PDB file of C-alpha atoms in Angstrom:
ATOM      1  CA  UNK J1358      94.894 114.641 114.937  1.00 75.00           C
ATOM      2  CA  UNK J1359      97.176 112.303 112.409  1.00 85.00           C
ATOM      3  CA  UNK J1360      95.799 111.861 109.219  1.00 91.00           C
ATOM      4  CA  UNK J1361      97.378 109.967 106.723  1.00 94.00           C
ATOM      5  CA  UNK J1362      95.877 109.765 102.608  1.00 95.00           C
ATOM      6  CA  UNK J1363      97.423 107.744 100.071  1.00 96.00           C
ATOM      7  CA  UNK J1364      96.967 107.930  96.349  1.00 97.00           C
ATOM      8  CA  UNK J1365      99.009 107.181  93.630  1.00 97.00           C
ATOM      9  CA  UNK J1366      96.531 103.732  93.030  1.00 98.00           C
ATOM     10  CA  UNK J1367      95.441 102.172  90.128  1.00 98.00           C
ATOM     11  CA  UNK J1368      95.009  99.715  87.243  1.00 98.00           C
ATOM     12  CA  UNK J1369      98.353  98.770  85.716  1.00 98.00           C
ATOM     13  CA  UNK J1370      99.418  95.529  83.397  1.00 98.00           C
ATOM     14  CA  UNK J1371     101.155  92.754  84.814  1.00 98.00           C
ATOM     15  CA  UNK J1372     105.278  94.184  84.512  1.00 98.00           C
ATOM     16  CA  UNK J1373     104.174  97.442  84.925  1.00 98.00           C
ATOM     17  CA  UNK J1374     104.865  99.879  88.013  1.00 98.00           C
ATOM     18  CA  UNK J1375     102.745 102.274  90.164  1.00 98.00           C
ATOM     19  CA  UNK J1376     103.957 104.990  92.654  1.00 98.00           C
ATOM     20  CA  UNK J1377     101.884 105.179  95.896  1.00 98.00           C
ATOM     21  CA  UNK J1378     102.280 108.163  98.069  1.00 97.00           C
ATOM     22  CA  UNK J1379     100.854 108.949 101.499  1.00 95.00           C
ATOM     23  CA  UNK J1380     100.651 112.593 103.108  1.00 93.00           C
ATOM     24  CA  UNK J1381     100.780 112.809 107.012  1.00 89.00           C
ATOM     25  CA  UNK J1382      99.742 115.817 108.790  1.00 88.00           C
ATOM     26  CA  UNK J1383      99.168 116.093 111.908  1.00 79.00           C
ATOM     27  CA  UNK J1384     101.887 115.263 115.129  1.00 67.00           C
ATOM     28  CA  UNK J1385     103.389 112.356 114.439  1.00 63.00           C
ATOM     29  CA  UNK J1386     107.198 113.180 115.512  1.00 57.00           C
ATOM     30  CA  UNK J1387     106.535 110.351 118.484  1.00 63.00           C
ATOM     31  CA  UNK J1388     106.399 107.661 115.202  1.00 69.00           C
ATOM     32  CA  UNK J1389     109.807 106.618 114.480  1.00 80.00           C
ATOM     33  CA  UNK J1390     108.870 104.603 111.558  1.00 89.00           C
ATOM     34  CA  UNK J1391     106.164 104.297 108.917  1.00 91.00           C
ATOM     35  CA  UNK J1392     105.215 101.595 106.490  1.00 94.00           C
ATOM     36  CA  UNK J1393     102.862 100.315 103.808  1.00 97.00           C
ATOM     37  CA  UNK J1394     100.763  97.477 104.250  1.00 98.00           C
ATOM     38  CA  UNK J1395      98.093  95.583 101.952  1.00 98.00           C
ATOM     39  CA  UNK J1396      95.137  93.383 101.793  1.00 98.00           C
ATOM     40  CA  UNK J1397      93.260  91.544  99.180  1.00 96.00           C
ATOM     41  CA  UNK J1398      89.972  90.699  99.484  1.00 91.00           C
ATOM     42  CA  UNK J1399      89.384  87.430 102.158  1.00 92.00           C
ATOM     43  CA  UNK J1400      92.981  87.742 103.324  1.00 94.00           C
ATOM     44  CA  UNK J1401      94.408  88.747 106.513  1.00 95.00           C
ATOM     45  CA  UNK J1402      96.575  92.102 105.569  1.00 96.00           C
ATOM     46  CA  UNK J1403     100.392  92.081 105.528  1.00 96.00           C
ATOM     47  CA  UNK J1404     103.297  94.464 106.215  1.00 96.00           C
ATOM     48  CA  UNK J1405     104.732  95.555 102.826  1.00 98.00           C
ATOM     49  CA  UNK J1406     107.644  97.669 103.703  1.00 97.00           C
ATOM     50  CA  UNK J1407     108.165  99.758 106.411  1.00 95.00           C
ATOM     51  CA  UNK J1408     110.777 102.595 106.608  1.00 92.00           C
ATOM     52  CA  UNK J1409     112.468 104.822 109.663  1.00 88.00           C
ATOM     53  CA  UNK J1410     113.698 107.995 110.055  1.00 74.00           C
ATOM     54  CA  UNK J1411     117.277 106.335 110.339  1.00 75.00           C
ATOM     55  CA  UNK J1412     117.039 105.740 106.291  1.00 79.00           C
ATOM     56  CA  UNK J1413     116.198 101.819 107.374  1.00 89.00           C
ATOM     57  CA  UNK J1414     114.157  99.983 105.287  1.00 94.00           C
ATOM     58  CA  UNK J1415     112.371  96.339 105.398  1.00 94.00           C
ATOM     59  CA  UNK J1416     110.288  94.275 102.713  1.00 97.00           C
ATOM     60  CA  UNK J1417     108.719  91.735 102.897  1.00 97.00           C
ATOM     61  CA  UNK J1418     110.341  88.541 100.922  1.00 97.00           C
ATOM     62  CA  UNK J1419     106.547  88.586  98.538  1.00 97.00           C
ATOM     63  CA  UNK J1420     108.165  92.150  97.126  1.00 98.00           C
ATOM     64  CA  UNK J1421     111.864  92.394  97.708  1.00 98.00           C
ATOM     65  CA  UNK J1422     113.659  93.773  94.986  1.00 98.00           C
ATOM     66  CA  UNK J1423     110.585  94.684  93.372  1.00 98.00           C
ATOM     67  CA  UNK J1424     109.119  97.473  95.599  1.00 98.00           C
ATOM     68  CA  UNK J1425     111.414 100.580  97.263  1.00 98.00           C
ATOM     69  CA  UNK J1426     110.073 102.852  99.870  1.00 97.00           C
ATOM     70  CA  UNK J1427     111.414 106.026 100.769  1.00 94.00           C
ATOM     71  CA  UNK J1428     110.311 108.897 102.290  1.00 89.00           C
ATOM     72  CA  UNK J1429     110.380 112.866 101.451  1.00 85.00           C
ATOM     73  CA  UNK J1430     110.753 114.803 104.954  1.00 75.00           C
ATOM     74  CA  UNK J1431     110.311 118.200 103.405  1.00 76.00           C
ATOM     75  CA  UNK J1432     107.291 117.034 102.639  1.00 78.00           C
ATOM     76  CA  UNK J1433     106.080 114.797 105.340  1.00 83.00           C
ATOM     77  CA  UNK J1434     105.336 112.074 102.555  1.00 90.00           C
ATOM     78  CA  UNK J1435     105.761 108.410 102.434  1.00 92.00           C
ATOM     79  CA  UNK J1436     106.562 106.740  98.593  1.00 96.00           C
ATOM     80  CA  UNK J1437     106.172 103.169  97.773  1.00 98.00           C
ATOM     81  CA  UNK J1438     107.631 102.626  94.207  1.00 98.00           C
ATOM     82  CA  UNK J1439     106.494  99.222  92.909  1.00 98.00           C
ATOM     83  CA  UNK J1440     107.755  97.650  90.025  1.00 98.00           C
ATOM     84  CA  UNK J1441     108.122  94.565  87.930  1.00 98.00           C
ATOM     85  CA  UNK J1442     103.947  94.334  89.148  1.00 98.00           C
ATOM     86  CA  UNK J1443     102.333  91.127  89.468  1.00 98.00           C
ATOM     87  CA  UNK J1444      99.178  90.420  89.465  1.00 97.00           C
ATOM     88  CA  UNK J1445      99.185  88.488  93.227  1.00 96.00           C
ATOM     89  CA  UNK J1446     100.298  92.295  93.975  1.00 98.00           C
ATOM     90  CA  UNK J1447      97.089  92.968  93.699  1.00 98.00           C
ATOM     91  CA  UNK J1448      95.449  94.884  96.977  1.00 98.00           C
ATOM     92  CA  UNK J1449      94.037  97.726  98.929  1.00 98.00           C
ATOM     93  CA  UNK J1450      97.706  99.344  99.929  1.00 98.00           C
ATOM     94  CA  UNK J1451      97.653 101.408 103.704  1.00 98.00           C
ATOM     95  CA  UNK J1452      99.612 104.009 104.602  1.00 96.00           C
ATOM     96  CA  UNK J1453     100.637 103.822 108.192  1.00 94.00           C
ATOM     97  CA  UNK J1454     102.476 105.915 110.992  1.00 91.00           C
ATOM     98  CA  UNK J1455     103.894 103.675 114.132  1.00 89.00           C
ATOM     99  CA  UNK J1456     107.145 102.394 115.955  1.00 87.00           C
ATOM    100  CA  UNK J1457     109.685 100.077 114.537  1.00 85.00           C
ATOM    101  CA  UNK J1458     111.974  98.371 117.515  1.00 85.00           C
ATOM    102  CA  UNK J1459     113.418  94.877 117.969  1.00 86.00           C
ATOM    103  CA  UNK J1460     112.676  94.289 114.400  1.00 81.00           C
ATOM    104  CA  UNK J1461     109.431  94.292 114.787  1.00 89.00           C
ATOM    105  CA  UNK J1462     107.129  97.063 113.511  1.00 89.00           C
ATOM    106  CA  UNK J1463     103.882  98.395 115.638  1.00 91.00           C
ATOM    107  CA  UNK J1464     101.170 100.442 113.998  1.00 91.00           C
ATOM    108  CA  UNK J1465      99.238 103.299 115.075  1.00 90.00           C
ATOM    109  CA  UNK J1466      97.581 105.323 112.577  1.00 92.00           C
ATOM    110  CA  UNK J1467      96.366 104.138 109.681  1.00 95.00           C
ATOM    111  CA  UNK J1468      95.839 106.048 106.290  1.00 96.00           C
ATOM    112  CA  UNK J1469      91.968 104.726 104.180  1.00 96.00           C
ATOM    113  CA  UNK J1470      93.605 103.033 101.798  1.00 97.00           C
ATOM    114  CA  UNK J1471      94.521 103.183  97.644  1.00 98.00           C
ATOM    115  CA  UNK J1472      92.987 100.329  95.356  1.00 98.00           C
ATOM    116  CA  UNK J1473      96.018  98.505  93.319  1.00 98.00           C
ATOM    117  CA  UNK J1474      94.967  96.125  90.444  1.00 98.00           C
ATOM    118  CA  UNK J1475      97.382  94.111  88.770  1.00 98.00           C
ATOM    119  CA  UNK J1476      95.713  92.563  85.194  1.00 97.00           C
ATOM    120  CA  UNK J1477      95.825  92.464  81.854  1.00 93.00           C
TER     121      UNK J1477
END
């Protein structure tokens, strides 16, 4: 069974900067990719960032140069640094474990999700 559990969540001023993380366990050496997506309440959820094992990254264009993923093998954990926070940033972030080809990024697993509020 894949689980995934983020964390790292919180309440942070606008300018400020949160870490999320997200532990796998589980088998989930068929995923080639994993990413962070988010939703806010009444919206439809968006990718965020998504990351492969090939050290490629994506963002969306809402969080470019703002946000970095990366990922800690040794430790079968997912980051998602975000900086520079506004409060539009604020979401429920999700962890999740899929396939990234053809640009295009497919989602299996999902993690439960960390609360991120942006305001003063």
């Amino acid at each position: 069974q894949v689980q995934l559990v983020e964390s790292g969540g919180g309440l942070v001023q606008p300018g400020g900067s949160l870490r999320l993380s997200c532990a796998a366990t589980g088998t989930i050496f068929r995923f080639n990719a994993m990413g962070w997506y988010r939703q806010a309440p009444g919206k439809e959820r968006e990718l965020v960032a998504t990351h492969t094992g090939g050290r490629t990254t994506n963002y969306a264009d809402s969080v470019k140069g703002r946000f970095t993923i990366s990922r800690d093998n040794a430790k079968n954990t997912l980051h998602l640094q975000m900086n520079s926070l506004k409060p539009e940033d604020t979401a429920v972030y999700y962890c999740n474990a899929g396939r990234l080809y053809s640009g295009s990024y497919y989602p299996d697993y999902w993690g439960q999700g960390t609360q991120v509020t942006v305001s003063s």
